[in-house]
Amino acid sequence: ITEEGWTYEPDQRHAELIIRELGLEEAKGSVTTGEGEKAWLVEDEDQALEPGEARKFRGVAARANYLALDRADIQYATKEVCRGMANPSRRDMRKLRRLGRYLVENPRVISRFQYQAEEEELSGYTDSDWAGCHRTRKSTSGGMVMFGNHAFKSWTTQQVIALSSGEAEYYSMVKGGSMGLGIEAMAGDLGMSFGVHVKTDASAANGIASRKGLGKVRHIDVSQLWLQDRVSKGDIVIEKMSTKDNTSDTLTKHVDQTVKTRFNARMLKVISCH
């Protein structure tokens, strides 16, 4: 706790152990957490790891998954690594080592929560990478809930096979609305009251959420339509934003250094400590 506010740092010991267990103490660091999936499509990398290597992979990946709970900058890369938990391959180990090299470059991350004026809304930023997985064609949804300048919750999930980018973005908005309402309910127990705003750069998803019923997209699961009801009642406000301002795409795909730095600075108010 400081005069300017609060600072929060995950236990950097986990990053140090990941680096050591992968033998990367003297390795060159990486400024990004990974590459697009097409870069990994090499046939010989489908070969399964030996039992000893597989145990090592699972142990290090599990530690990265634990660290990612408090470090949004590695959540997407960690999710991609953990997809190989059941039958790890050489490709999965390569992804894990790339994540390790990012931790060599950024072993510590401190987030700042500076004192701010009282806010009247909770903002959920959502994004989706439609059919981003080249094997399953599942879409990755990512997002972050913020209260003013403070990031309270972030996530990255890969569960849905969507038939269009608009549908994928809508599912991501449903997740963002759910997270926002959950935090709003918890804040209500503390005597705080504010509205929930879900922000997206997808016009099609905005249209689906803002109307009643399925319309032409009858294949959308009816269980996802509760968002329309909450929007019509005013419990959730949908806001359109420009793509360049929606930095939650960092939680749906690997991005370059420029986008990564903007995400860390704007969404997490991060101070990186080397």
Short mmCIF file of C-alpha atoms in Angstrom, two decimals:
data_model
loop_
_atom_site.label_atom_id
_atom_site.label_comp_id
_atom_site.label_asym_id
_atom_site.label_seq_id
_atom_site.Cartn_x
_atom_site.Cartn_y
_atom_site.Cartn_z
CA ILE A 1 0.00 0.00 0.00
CA THR A 2 1.45 3.35 -1.04
CA GLU A 3 0.38 6.98 -0.96
CA GLU A 4 -0.73 6.66 -4.61
CA GLY A 5 -2.70 3.44 -4.14
CA TRP A 6 -2.01 -0.29 -4.15
CA THR A 7 0.49 -2.42 -6.01
CA TYR A 8 0.10 -6.15 -6.57
CA GLU A 9 2.74 -8.66 -7.62
CA PRO A 10 2.24 -12.40 -8.18
CA ASP A 11 4.84 -14.65 -6.60
CA GLN A 12 7.79 -14.39 -9.01
CA ARG A 13 9.16 -17.64 -7.58
CA HIS A 14 6.90 -19.56 -9.96
CA ALA A 15 8.40 -17.80 -12.98
CA GLU A 16 11.89 -18.54 -11.68
CA LEU A 17 11.07 -22.22 -11.23
CA ILE A 18 9.56 -22.49 -14.73
CA ILE A 19 12.71 -20.97 -16.22
CA ARG A 20 14.95 -23.28 -14.20
CA GLU A 21 12.97 -26.46 -14.89
CA LEU A 22 13.11 -25.73 -18.63
CA GLY A 23 16.84 -25.02 -18.48
CA LEU A 24 16.46 -21.48 -19.78
CA GLU A 25 18.59 -19.62 -17.23
CA GLU A 26 21.04 -18.50 -19.93
CA ALA A 27 18.52 -18.32 -22.78
CA LYS A 28 17.67 -15.16 -24.68
CA GLY A 29 14.35 -13.69 -23.61
CA SER A 30 11.36 -13.16 -25.89
CA VAL A 31 9.17 -10.06 -25.97
CA THR A 32 6.10 -12.06 -27.06
CA THR A 33 4.52 -15.19 -25.59
CA GLY A 34 4.21 -17.15 -28.83
CA GLU A 35 3.52 -17.29 -32.55
CA GLY A 36 0.37 -17.91 -34.56
CA GLU A 37 -0.64 -21.56 -34.79
CA LYS A 38 0.33 -21.86 -38.46
CA ALA A 39 3.93 -21.43 -37.39
CA TRP A 40 3.68 -24.63 -35.34
CA LEU A 41 2.27 -26.88 -38.08
CA VAL A 42 5.39 -29.02 -38.57
CA GLU A 43 4.72 -32.72 -39.06
CA ASP A 44 7.53 -34.12 -36.90
CA GLU A 45 6.35 -31.97 -33.97
CA ASP A 46 3.24 -34.15 -33.62
CA GLN A 47 5.48 -36.83 -32.13
CA ALA A 48 4.51 -37.63 -28.54
CA LEU A 49 6.95 -36.86 -25.75
CA GLU A 50 8.70 -39.66 -23.90
CA PRO A 51 7.06 -40.53 -20.54
CA GLY A 52 9.71 -38.65 -18.54
CA GLU A 53 9.44 -35.57 -20.72
CA ALA A 54 5.66 -35.74 -20.57
CA ARG A 55 5.71 -35.70 -16.75
CA LYS A 56 8.05 -32.72 -16.81
CA PHE A 57 5.82 -30.92 -19.32
CA ARG A 58 2.70 -31.43 -17.22
CA GLY A 59 4.41 -30.23 -14.05
CA VAL A 60 5.77 -27.04 -15.63
CA ALA A 61 2.52 -26.36 -17.51
CA ALA A 62 0.52 -26.72 -14.30
CA ARG A 63 2.79 -24.20 -12.58
CA ALA A 64 2.36 -21.78 -15.50
CA ASN A 65 -1.41 -22.22 -15.25
CA TYR A 66 -1.29 -21.31 -11.57
CA LEU A 67 0.83 -18.23 -12.28
CA ALA A 68 -1.49 -17.16 -15.12
CA LEU A 69 -4.34 -16.65 -12.62
CA ASP A 70 -2.56 -13.46 -11.54
CA ARG A 71 -0.80 -12.59 -14.80
CA ALA A 72 -3.14 -11.74 -17.66
CA ASP A 73 -0.16 -11.21 -19.96
CA ILE A 74 0.47 -14.99 -20.13
CA GLN A 75 -3.10 -16.31 -19.91
CA TYR A 76 -3.62 -17.00 -23.60
CA ALA A 77 -0.21 -18.61 -24.10
CA THR A 78 -0.73 -20.77 -21.01
CA LYS A 79 -4.15 -21.87 -22.24
CA GLU A 80 -2.57 -22.95 -25.52
CA VAL A 81 0.13 -24.90 -23.66
CA CYS A 82 -2.37 -26.64 -21.37
CA ARG A 83 -4.34 -27.94 -24.34
CA GLY A 84 -1.58 -30.53 -24.63
CA MET A 85 -1.87 -31.84 -21.07
CA ALA A 86 -3.49 -35.17 -22.02
CA ASN A 87 -1.03 -36.19 -24.75
CA PRO A 88 1.85 -33.69 -24.88
CA SER A 89 3.83 -33.54 -28.11
CA ARG A 90 7.03 -31.89 -29.23
CA ARG A 91 4.92 -28.99 -30.48
CA ASP A 92 3.46 -28.49 -27.00
CA MET A 93 6.92 -28.51 -25.44
CA ARG A 94 8.05 -25.93 -27.98
CA LYS A 95 5.14 -23.67 -27.02
CA LEU A 96 6.00 -24.10 -23.35
CA ARG A 97 9.64 -23.18 -23.95
CA ARG A 98 8.56 -20.07 -25.86
CA LEU A 99 6.43 -19.07 -22.87
CA GLY A 100 9.47 -19.72 -20.67
CA ARG A 101 11.56 -17.37 -22.79
CA TYR A 102 8.91 -14.67 -22.35
CA LEU A 103 9.25 -15.14 -18.59
CA VAL A 104 13.02 -14.76 -18.96
CA GLU A 105 12.32 -11.34 -20.46
CA ASN A 106 9.50 -10.52 -17.97
CA PRO A 107 10.06 -12.56 -14.79
CA ARG A 108 8.21 -10.08 -12.60
CA VAL A 109 5.11 -8.01 -13.22
CA ILE A 110 3.71 -5.51 -10.73
CA SER A 111 0.23 -4.09 -11.32
CA ARG A 112 -0.75 -0.67 -10.01
CA PHE A 113 -4.16 0.14 -8.55
CA GLN A 114 -4.01 3.89 -8.09
CA TYR A 115 -6.64 5.76 -6.11
CA GLN A 116 -9.38 7.01 -8.41
CA ALA A 117 -12.65 8.91 -8.24
CA GLU A 118 -15.83 6.99 -7.51
CA GLU A 119 -16.98 5.17 -10.65
CA GLU A 120 -20.54 4.62 -11.81
CA GLU A 121 -20.03 1.68 -14.16
CA LEU A 122 -18.27 -1.64 -14.50
CA SER A 123 -16.80 -2.21 -17.97
CA GLY A 124 -16.36 -5.58 -19.63
CA TYR A 125 -14.11 -5.65 -22.73
CA THR A 126 -14.68 -8.72 -24.90
CA ASP A 127 -13.18 -10.16 -28.06
CA SER A 128 -13.09 -13.44 -29.98
CA ASP A 129 -10.80 -15.19 -32.45
CA TRP A 130 -13.25 -17.01 -34.72
CA ALA A 131 -12.22 -20.63 -35.52
CA GLY A 132 -8.71 -19.79 -34.38
CA CYS A 133 -7.78 -23.41 -33.67
CA HIS A 134 -6.72 -25.06 -36.93
CA ARG A 135 -7.43 -28.54 -35.57
CA THR A 136 -10.80 -28.26 -33.82
CA ARG A 137 -11.97 -24.96 -35.35
CA LYS A 138 -13.07 -23.83 -31.92
CA SER A 139 -13.15 -20.10 -31.28
CA THR A 140 -11.26 -18.49 -28.42
CA SER A 141 -13.08 -15.92 -26.30
CA GLY A 142 -11.24 -13.46 -24.12
CA GLY A 143 -12.09 -10.47 -22.02
CA MET A 144 -11.44 -8.31 -19.02
CA VAL A 145 -13.66 -6.62 -16.46
CA MET A 146 -12.48 -3.19 -15.35
CA PHE A 147 -13.69 -0.72 -12.76
CA GLY A 148 -12.38 2.63 -13.91
CA ASN A 149 -8.68 2.06 -14.49
CA HIS A 150 -8.56 -1.11 -12.42
CA ALA A 151 -8.59 -4.58 -13.97
CA PHE A 152 -10.52 -6.97 -11.71
CA LYS A 153 -10.91 -10.10 -13.80
CA SER A 154 -9.58 -11.49 -17.07
CA TRP A 155 -10.18 -14.76 -18.90
CA THR A 156 -9.44 -16.72 -22.04
CA THR A 157 -11.49 -19.79 -22.99
CA GLN A 158 -11.82 -22.12 -25.98
CA GLN A 159 -15.09 -24.03 -25.86
CA VAL A 160 -17.34 -23.14 -28.79
CA ILE A 161 -17.50 -24.03 -32.47
CA ALA A 162 -19.20 -20.98 -33.97
CA LEU A 163 -20.53 -20.78 -37.52
CA SER A 164 -19.67 -17.10 -37.99
CA SER A 165 -17.46 -14.42 -36.51
CA GLY A 166 -20.56 -12.56 -35.28
CA GLU A 167 -21.74 -15.64 -33.39
CA ALA A 168 -18.30 -16.13 -31.85
CA GLU A 169 -18.19 -12.50 -30.76
CA TYR A 170 -21.69 -12.80 -29.28
CA TYR A 171 -20.66 -15.80 -27.17
CA SER A 172 -17.74 -13.72 -25.93
CA MET A 173 -20.15 -10.93 -24.97
CA VAL A 174 -22.29 -13.44 -23.06
CA LYS A 175 -19.22 -14.40 -21.05
CA GLY A 176 -18.39 -10.74 -20.42
CA GLY A 177 -21.93 -9.97 -19.30
CA SER A 178 -21.90 -12.95 -16.94
CA MET A 179 -18.63 -11.85 -15.38
CA GLY A 180 -19.84 -8.28 -15.02
CA LEU A 181 -23.09 -9.27 -13.30
CA GLY A 182 -21.20 -11.57 -10.94
CA ILE A 183 -18.86 -8.81 -9.82
CA GLU A 184 -21.78 -6.36 -9.59
CA ALA A 185 -23.61 -8.75 -7.24
CA MET A 186 -20.52 -9.16 -5.06
CA ALA A 187 -20.05 -5.38 -4.92
CA GLY A 188 -23.70 -5.02 -3.93
CA ASP A 189 -22.96 -7.03 -0.79
CA LEU A 190 -20.38 -4.35 0.04
CA GLY A 191 -22.89 -1.54 -0.39
CA MET A 192 -21.73 -0.46 -3.87
CA SER A 193 -24.08 0.10 -6.81
CA PHE A 194 -23.20 0.67 -10.46
CA GLY A 195 -24.19 -0.37 -13.99
CA VAL A 196 -22.61 -3.02 -16.19
CA HIS A 197 -21.35 -2.04 -19.64
CA VAL A 198 -20.12 -4.65 -22.14
CA LYS A 199 -17.87 -3.24 -24.86
CA THR A 200 -17.17 -4.90 -28.19
CA ASP A 201 -15.76 -4.03 -31.60
CA ALA A 202 -18.12 -6.45 -33.40
CA SER A 203 -21.14 -4.83 -35.03
CA ALA A 204 -22.86 -8.16 -35.78
CA ALA A 205 -22.60 -9.34 -32.17
CA ASN A 206 -23.81 -5.94 -30.99
CA GLY A 207 -26.88 -6.36 -33.18
CA ILE A 208 -27.64 -9.86 -31.86
CA ALA A 209 -27.38 -8.72 -28.25
CA SER A 210 -29.52 -5.63 -28.81
CA ARG A 211 -32.54 -7.33 -30.34
CA LYS A 212 -35.07 -9.93 -29.21
CA GLY A 213 -34.97 -13.50 -30.48
CA LEU A 214 -32.71 -15.42 -32.84
CA GLY A 215 -33.65 -13.76 -36.13
CA LYS A 216 -31.72 -15.43 -38.96
CA VAL A 217 -29.10 -17.01 -36.64
CA ARG A 218 -31.33 -19.84 -35.42
CA HIS A 219 -28.37 -22.11 -34.71
CA ILE A 220 -27.35 -20.07 -31.63
CA ASP A 221 -28.01 -21.98 -28.43
CA VAL A 222 -31.16 -20.64 -26.73
CA SER A 223 -29.30 -20.74 -23.40
CA GLN A 224 -27.23 -17.79 -24.63
CA LEU A 225 -30.19 -15.48 -25.16
CA TRP A 226 -30.47 -14.35 -21.54
CA LEU A 227 -28.10 -11.51 -22.49
CA GLN A 228 -30.77 -10.04 -24.78
CA ASP A 229 -33.25 -10.01 -21.89
CA ARG A 230 -30.80 -8.24 -19.57
CA VAL A 231 -29.97 -5.68 -22.26
CA SER A 232 -33.68 -4.94 -22.90
CA LYS A 233 -34.22 -4.44 -19.16
CA GLY A 234 -31.27 -2.07 -18.92
CA ASP A 235 -29.28 -4.30 -16.57
CA ILE A 236 -26.48 -4.42 -19.14
CA VAL A 237 -25.53 -1.69 -21.61
CA ILE A 238 -23.83 -2.70 -24.87
CA GLU A 239 -21.27 -0.27 -26.26
CA LYS A 240 -19.54 -0.36 -29.65
CA MET A 241 -15.86 0.52 -29.65
CA SER A 242 -13.13 0.66 -32.27
CA THR A 243 -10.89 -2.35 -32.81
CA LYS A 244 -7.72 -0.42 -31.97
CA ASP A 245 -9.16 0.44 -28.54
CA ASN A 246 -10.18 -3.15 -27.78
CA THR A 247 -6.92 -4.48 -26.41
CA SER A 248 -8.61 -7.64 -25.09
CA ASP A 249 -7.57 -9.31 -28.37
CA THR A 250 -4.36 -10.11 -26.47
CA LEU A 251 -6.43 -12.70 -24.62
CA THR A 252 -7.61 -14.42 -27.81
CA LYS A 253 -4.47 -14.77 -29.92
CA HIS A 254 -0.72 -14.22 -29.99
CA VAL A 255 0.02 -10.57 -30.76
CA ASP A 256 3.13 -8.58 -31.61
CA GLN A 257 5.21 -6.59 -29.17
CA THR A 258 3.44 -3.29 -29.87
CA VAL A 259 -0.03 -4.64 -29.04
CA LYS A 260 1.33 -6.56 -26.04
CA THR A 261 2.96 -3.46 -24.59
CA ARG A 262 -0.23 -1.42 -25.10
CA PHE A 263 -2.27 -4.11 -23.34
CA ASN A 264 0.08 -4.21 -20.35
CA ALA A 265 0.23 -0.44 -20.01
CA ARG A 266 -3.43 0.37 -20.58
CA MET A 267 -5.38 -2.55 -19.17
CA LEU A 268 -3.12 -3.71 -16.36
CA LYS A 269 -1.20 -0.51 -15.55
CA VAL A 270 1.83 -2.76 -15.39
CA ILE A 271 5.30 -2.06 -14.09
CA SER A 272 7.59 -4.81 -15.43
CA CYS A 273 10.58 -5.61 -13.24
CA HIS A 274 13.53 -7.44 -14.78
#
